[in-house]
Coordinates of C-alpha atoms and ligand atoms in Angstrom, one line a residue:
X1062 CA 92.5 109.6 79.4
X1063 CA 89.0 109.4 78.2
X1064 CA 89.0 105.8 78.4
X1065 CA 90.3 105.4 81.6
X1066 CA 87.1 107.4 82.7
X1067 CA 85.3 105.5 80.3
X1068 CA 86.3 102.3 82.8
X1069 CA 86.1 104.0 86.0
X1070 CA 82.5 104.6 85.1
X1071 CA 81.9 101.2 84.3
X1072 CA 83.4 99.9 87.3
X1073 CA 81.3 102.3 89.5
X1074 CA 77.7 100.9 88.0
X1075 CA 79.0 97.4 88.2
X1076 CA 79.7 97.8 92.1
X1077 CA 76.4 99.9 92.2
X1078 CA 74.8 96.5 90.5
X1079 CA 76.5 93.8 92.9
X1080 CA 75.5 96.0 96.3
X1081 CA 71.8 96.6 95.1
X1082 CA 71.5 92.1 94.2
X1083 CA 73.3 91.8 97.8
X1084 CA 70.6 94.0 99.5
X1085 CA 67.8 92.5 97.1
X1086 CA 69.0 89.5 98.1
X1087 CA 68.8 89.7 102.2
X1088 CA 64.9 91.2 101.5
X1089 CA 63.1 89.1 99.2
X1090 CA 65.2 85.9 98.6
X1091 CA 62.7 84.5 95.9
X1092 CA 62.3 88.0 94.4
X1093 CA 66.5 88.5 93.8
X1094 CA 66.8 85.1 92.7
X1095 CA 64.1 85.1 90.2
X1096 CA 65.5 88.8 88.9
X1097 CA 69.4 87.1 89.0
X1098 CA 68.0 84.2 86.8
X1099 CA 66.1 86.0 84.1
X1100 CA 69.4 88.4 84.0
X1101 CA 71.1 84.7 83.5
X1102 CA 69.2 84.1 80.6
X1103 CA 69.3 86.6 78.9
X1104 CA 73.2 86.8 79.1
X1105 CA 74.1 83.0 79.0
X1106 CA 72.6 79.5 79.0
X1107 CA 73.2 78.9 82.6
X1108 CA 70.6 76.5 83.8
X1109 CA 68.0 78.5 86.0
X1110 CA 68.3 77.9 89.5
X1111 CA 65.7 75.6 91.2
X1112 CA 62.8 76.4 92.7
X1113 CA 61.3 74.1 94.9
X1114 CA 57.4 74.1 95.5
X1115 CA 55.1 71.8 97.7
X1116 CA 53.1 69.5 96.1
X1117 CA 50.2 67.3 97.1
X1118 CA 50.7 63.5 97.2
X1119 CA 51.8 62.3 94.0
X1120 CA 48.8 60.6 92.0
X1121 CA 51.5 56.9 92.1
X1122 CA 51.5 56.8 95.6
X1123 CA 48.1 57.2 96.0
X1124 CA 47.8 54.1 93.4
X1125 CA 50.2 52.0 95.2
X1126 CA 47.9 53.1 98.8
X1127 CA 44.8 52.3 97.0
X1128 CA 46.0 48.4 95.8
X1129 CA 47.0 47.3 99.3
X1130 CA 43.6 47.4 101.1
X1131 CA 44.2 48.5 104.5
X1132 CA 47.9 48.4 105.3
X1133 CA 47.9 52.1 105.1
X1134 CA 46.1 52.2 108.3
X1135 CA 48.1 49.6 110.1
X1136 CA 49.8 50.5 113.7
X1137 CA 52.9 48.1 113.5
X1138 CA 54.9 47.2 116.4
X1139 CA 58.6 46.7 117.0
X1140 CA 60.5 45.5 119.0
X1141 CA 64.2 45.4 119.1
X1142 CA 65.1 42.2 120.4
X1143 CA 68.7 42.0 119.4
X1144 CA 71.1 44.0 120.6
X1145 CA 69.5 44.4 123.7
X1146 CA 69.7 47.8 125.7
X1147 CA 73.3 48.3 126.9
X1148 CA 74.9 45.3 125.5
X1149 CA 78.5 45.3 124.9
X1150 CA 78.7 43.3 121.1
X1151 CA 82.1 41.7 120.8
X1152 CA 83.4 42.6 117.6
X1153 CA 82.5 44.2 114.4
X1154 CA 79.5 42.5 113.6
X1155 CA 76.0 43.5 115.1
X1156 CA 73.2 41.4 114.5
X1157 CA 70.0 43.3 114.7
X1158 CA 66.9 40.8 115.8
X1159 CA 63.3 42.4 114.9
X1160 CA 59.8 41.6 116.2
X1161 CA 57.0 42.7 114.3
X1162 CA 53.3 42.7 115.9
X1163 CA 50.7 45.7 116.2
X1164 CA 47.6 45.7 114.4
X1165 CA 49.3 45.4 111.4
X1166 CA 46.3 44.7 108.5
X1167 CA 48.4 42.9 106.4
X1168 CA 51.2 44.9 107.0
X1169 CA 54.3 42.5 106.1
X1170 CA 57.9 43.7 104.9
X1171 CA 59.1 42.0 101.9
X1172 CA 60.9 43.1 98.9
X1173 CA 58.8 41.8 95.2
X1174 CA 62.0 40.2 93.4
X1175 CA 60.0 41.7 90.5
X1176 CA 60.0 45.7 91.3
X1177 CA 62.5 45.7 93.8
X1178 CA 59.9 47.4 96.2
X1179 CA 58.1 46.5 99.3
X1180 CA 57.0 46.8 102.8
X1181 CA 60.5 47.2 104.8
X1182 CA 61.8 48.6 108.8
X1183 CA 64.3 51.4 108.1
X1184 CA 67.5 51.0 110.2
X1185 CA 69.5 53.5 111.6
X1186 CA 73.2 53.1 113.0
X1187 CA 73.7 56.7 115.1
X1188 CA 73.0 58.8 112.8
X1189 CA 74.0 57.4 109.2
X1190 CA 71.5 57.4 106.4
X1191 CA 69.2 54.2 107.0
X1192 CA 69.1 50.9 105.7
X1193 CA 66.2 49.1 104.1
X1194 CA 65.6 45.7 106.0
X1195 CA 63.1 43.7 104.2
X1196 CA 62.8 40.0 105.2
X1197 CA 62.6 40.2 108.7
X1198 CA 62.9 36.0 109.2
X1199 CA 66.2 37.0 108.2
X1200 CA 69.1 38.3 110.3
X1201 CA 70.3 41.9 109.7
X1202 CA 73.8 42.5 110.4
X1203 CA 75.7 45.8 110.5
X1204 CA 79.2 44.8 109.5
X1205 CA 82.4 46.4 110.3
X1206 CA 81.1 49.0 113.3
X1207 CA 83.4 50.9 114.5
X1208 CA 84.7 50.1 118.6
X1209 CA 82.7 52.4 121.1
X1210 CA 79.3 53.7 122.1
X1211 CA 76.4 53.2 119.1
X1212 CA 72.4 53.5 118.7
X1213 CA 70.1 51.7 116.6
X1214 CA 66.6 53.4 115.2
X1215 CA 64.0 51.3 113.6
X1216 CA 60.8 51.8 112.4
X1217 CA 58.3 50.7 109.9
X1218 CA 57.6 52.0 106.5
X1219 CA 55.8 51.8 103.1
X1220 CA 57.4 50.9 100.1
X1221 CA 57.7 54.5 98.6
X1222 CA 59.7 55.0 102.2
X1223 CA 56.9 56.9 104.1
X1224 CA 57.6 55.8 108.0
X1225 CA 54.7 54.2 109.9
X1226 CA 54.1 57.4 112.9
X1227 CA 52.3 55.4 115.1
X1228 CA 53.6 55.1 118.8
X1229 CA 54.9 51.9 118.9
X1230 CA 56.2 52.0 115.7
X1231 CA 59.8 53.4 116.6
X1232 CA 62.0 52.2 118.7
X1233 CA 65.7 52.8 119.9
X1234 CA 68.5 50.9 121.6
X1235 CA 71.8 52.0 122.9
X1236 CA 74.9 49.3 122.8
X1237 CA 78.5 49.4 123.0
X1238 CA 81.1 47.9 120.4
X1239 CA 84.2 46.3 121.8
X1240 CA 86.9 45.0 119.3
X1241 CA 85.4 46.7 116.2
X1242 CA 85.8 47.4 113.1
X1243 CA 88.4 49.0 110.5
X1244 CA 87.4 52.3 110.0
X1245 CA 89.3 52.9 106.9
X1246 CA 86.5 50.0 105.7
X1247 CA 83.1 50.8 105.8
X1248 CA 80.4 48.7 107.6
X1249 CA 78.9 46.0 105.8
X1250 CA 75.6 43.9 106.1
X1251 CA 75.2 40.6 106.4
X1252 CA 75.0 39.9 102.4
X1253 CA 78.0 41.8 102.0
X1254 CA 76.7 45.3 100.7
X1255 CA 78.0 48.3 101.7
X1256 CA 75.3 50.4 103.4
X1257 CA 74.0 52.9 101.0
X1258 CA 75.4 56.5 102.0
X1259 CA 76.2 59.7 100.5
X1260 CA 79.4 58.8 99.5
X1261 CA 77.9 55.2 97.7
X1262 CA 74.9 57.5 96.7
X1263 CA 76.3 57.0 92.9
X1264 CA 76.3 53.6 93.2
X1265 CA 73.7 52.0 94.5
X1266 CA 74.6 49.0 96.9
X1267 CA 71.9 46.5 95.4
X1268 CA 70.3 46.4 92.4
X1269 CA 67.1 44.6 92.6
X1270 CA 68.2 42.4 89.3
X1271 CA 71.3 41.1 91.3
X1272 CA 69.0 39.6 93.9
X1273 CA 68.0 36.6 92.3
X1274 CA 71.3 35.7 91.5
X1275 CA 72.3 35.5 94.9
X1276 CA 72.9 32.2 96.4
X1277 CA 70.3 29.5 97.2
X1278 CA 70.6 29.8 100.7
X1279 CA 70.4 33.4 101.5
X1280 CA 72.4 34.5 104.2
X1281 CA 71.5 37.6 106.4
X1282 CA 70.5 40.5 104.9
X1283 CA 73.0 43.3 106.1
X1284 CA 75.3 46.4 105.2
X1285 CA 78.5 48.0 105.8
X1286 CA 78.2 50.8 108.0
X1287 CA 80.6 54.0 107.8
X1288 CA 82.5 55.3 110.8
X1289 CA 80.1 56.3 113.5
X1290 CA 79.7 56.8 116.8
X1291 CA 76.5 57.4 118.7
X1292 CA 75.7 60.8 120.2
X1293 CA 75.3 61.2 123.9
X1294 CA 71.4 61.1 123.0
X1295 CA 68.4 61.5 125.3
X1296 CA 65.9 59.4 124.9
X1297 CA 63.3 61.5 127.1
X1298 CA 63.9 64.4 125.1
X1299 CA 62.5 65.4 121.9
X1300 CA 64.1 63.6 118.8
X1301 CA 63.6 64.2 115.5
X1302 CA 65.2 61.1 113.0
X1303 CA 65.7 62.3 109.8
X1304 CA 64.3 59.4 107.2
X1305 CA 63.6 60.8 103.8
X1306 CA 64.8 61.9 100.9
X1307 CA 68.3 59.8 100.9
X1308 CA 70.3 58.7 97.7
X1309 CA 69.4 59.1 94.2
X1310 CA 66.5 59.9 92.6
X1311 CA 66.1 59.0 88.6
X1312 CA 63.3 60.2 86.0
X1313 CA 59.8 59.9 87.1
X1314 CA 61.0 59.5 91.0
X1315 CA 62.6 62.5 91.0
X1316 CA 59.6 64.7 90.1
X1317 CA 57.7 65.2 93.4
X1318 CA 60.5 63.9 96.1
X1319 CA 59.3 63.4 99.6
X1320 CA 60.6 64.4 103.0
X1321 CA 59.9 62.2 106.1
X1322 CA 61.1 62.1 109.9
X1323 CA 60.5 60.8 113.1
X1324 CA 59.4 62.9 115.5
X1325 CA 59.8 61.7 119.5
X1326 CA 58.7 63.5 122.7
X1327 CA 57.6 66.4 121.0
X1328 CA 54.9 67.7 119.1
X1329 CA 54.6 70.3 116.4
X1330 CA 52.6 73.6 116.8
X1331 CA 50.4 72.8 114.1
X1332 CA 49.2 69.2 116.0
X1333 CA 49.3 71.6 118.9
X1334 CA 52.8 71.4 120.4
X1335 CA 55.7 74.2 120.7
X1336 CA 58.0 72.7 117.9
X1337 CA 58.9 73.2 114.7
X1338 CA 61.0 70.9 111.9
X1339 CA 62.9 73.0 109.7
X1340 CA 64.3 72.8 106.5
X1341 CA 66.7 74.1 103.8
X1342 CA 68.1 72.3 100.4
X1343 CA 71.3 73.7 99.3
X1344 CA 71.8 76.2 102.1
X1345 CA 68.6 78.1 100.9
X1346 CA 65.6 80.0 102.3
X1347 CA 64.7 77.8 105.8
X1348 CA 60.9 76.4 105.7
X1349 CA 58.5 75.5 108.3
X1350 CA 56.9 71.8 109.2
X1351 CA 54.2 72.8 111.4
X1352 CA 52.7 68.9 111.0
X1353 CA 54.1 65.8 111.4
X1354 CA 53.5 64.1 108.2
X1355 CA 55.7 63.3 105.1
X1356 CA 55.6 66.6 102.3
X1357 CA 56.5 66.3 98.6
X1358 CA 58.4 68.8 97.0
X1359 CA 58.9 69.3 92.9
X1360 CA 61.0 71.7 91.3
X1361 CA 64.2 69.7 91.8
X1362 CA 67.4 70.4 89.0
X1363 CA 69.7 67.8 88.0
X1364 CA 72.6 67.2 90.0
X1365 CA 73.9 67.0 93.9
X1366 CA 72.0 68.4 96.4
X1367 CA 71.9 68.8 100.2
X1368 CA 68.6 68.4 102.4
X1369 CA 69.1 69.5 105.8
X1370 CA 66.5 68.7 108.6
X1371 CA 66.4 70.2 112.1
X1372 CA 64.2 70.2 115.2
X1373 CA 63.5 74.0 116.3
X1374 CA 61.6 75.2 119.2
X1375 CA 59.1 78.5 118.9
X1376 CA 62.3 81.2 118.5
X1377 CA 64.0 79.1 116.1
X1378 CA 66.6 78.0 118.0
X1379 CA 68.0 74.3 117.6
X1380 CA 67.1 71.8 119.8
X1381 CA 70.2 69.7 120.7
X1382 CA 69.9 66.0 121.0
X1383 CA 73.2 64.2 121.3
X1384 CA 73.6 66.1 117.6
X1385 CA 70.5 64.4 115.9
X1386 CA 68.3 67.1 115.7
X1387 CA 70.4 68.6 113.0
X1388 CA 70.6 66.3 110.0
X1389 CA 72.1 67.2 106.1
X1390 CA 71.9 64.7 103.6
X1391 CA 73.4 64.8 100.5
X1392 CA 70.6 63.6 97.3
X1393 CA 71.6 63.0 93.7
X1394 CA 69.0 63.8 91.2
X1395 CA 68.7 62.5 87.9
X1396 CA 66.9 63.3 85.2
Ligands
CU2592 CU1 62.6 53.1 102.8

């Protein structure tokens, strides 16, 4: 008798306990969180529970900016010349065909055989994680594209992966595959390598030691794409392409990790527009980007996480774009 009461009372607080976290919780997100982890700790050794803060541009970047005179402040130019607006590519294979001009103050892509790094255009097949394309007197190919309607998105970047926001730096084309490729198979590149996703996150698709091994005469840089089709987008309407962060993230690179996007036909409020880009990792707290430039968050735990991007007006709501404007990527980081 008296321990069935005993039990009963114990029940009672530990339902008082879980309602009070749940309202705690809806109020003060931060606030419950930091309460539920030091509660954590002091039962178990469960691994705190991240808390992401914004940090200024890392001290390395700032290096790399410093040692390549005045590429920072190029305005590259691009120009999709192959696949040209509404083509219909014949078979799995798309060849993508770059120009590069602009005032570009040096501004060359090229991957250093010795880092791995460089100058590159980031490719975008609808809206699958991009690709790096480095050498651009080389062919790109996206291999194994699915049959059906597709878009590509280019545009410039640094080697750290910040995108080039200059006007003419982005450009789009809309194409149509006939005859194309397995979809049980992902797409593939012209040298063969699956494009990096979430699912190859793991594994990455090129290590910059199996370069030079490759053969003497390179063939065309490329990837194997997933199973895509393009959304029914608007290119008058805002856009916003989600760039960074994207695969995984090891030791020193996965202290301060950067987010960067394209934004077209529309402006955020804080470089006086109406929009906003907003953001949660792992389903969290949303946050504001009230400027278009890259931000660099630190605070990130071992492990999986998910990044989502989205393109909001003044009341929050979503602003559709053929589905773009709402972008989650999955990010590995290790430590
Ligand atoms: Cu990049």
């Amino acid at each position: 008798m008296k321990l069935s009461r005993l039990l009963l009372v114990l029940c009672a607080l530990a339902l008082s306990a879980v309602g009070l976290a749940g309202c705690s919780s809806d109020t003060n997100t931060n606030t419950a969180n930091a309460n539920a982890n030091a509660n954590a700790a002091a039962a178990s050794p469960t691994p705190a529970a991240q808390a992401l803060s914004v940090v200024e541009r890392p001290q390395k970047i700032k290096d790399m900016s410093a040692q390549r005179g005045e590429q920072d402040a190029a305005a590259p130019a691009l120009t999709i010349v192959e696949p040209k607006e509404g083509a219909a590519v014949q078979g799995s294979t798309v060849k993508l065909s770059l120009k590069l001009a602009g005032d570009l103050k040096g501004y060359q892509p090229h991957k250093d055989p010795a880092t791995g790094m460089g100058n590159h255009i980031h490719v975008i097949l609808d809206n699958q994680p991009y690709e790096a394309y480095y050498e651009l007197g080389r062919p790109f190919e996206l291999r194994n594209v699915s049959e059906g309607a597709h878009t590509i998105r280019v545009f410039a970047s640094r080697p750290w992966h910040e995108s080039y926001k200059n006007a003419g730096n982005f450009q789009m084309v809309s194409f149509t595959v006939k005859g194309g490729g397995d979809a049980s198979k992902p797409t593939t590149t012209g040298g063969g390598q699956k494009m990096a996703d979430n699912a190859n996150a793991a594994k990455p698709a090129a290590s910059p030691s199996a370069s030079p091994a490759a053969s003497p005469t390179p063939g065309p840089e490329g990837k194997d794409m997933q199973p895509s089709t393009g959304g029914a987008v608007d290119r008058s309407k805002p856009l916003l392409t989600y760039s960074r962060p994207k695969g995984e993230y090891k030791g020193g690179d996965a202290d301060a990790i950067m987010i960067d996007f394209w934004l077209s036909n529309a402006k955020l409020q804080g470089d006086g527009g109406d929009y906003r880009v907003r953001y949660t990792v792992d389903g969290g707290e949303a946050k504001y980007l009230d400027k278009w430039e890259p931000i660099w968050l630190t605070g990130w735990a071992a492990g999986k996480h998910t990044v989502k991007l989205e393109l909001v007006d003044k009341s929050g709501n979503l602003v559709d774009n053929g589905g773009y404007n709402s972008t989650s990527r999955d990010i590995t980081v290790t430590k």
